Amino acid sequence: MLSKKVEAALNEQIKMEGMSSNFYLAMASWAEENGYAGVSEFLYKHSDEERFHMLKLIKYMNERDGKVIIPAFEQPRSDYDAVKQLFEELYKHETKVTQSIGELVGVCLDEKDFTTHNFLQWYVSEQLEEEALAKTIIDKIKLMGDDKSAWYHFDRDIASLTVTSVADEGAA
Ligand code: FEO
């Protein structure tokens, strides 16, 4: 059985992950509309991953007899000035998710819920990797500047960029 505090905090996180999925879906659509096929593919995949993060929480809560609240989401932003701005927003959003996971982990410790604490370690590592991925993309964008040929390659290559490939690059 989950404590009321853990239950409420998990429901908040469900909302956060669902919002992230919606946010990235809107970004994917903007990128597609503006001719960035690779960026859009990357973002559609990222949106799916966030939905998976939400589902994993829902299933965990149901397993532990918690009461899941499926939230309403605010309408996400639908326009950007440039891809650089989009990824800066994405990075900013991921840092908020990391903070929210940290708070959730804190609630579990306060409530001595070590099972949920253990379950959440997957999210702690995932956030670390997702922040690194967003940071890598922003660094690449800064390097490219207005170089059209670099942008062409970036849009082609980003579709295959994943959390795991960046972690491997870092380890190499
Ligand atoms: Fe599931 Fe990127 O937060």
PDB file of C-alpha atoms and ligand atoms in Angstrom, residues 13 16-17 20 24 46 49-51 53-54 93-94 97-98 101 122-123 126-127 130-131, ligand 1:
ATOM      1  CA  GLN A  13       5.049  12.723 -11.698  1.00  0.00           C
ATOM      2  CA  MET A  16       4.895  15.668 -15.487  1.00  0.00           C
ATOM      3  CA  GLU A  17       5.765  12.756 -17.802  1.00  0.00           C
ATOM      4  CA  SER A  20       6.562  16.112 -21.391  1.00  0.00           C
ATOM      5  CA  TYR A  24       7.631  17.015 -27.334  1.00  0.00           C
ATOM      6  CA  HIS A  46      11.189  11.226 -27.528  1.00  0.00           C
ATOM      7  CA  GLU A  49       9.516   7.592 -24.528  1.00  0.00           C
ATOM      8  CA  GLU A  50       7.911  10.109 -22.179  1.00  0.00           C
ATOM      9  CA  ARG A  51       4.573   8.393 -22.619  1.00  0.00           C
ATOM     10  CA  HIS A  53       7.697   6.870 -18.546  1.00  0.00           C
ATOM     11  CA  MET A  54       4.143   7.853 -17.649  1.00  0.00           C
ATOM     12  CA  HIS A  93      12.094  21.214 -19.299  1.00  0.00           C
ATOM     13  CA  GLU A  94      14.253  18.155 -18.622  1.00  0.00           C
ATOM     14  CA  VAL A  97      11.710  16.844 -14.628  1.00  0.00           C
ATOM     15  CA  THR A  98      14.971  15.948 -12.894  1.00  0.00           C
ATOM     16  CA  ILE A 101      12.081  13.198  -9.664  1.00  0.00           C
ATOM     17  CA  TRP A 122      15.548   3.892 -13.029  1.00  0.00           C
ATOM     18  CA  TYR A 123      14.130   7.429 -13.457  1.00  0.00           C
ATOM     19  CA  GLU A 126      17.248   8.116 -17.139  1.00  0.00           C
ATOM     20  CA  GLN A 127      17.151  11.817 -16.262  1.00  0.00           C
ATOM     21  CA  GLU A 130      18.393  12.678 -20.986  1.00  0.00           C
ATOM     22  CA  GLU A 131      19.969  15.869 -19.708  1.00  0.00           C
TER      23      GLU A 131
HETATM   24 FE1  FEO B   1      10.607  11.296 -18.541  1.00  0.00          FE
HETATM   25 FE2  FEO B   1      12.489  13.153 -19.865  1.00  0.00          FE
HETATM   26  O1  FEO B   1      11.394  12.882 -18.478  1.00  0.00           O
END
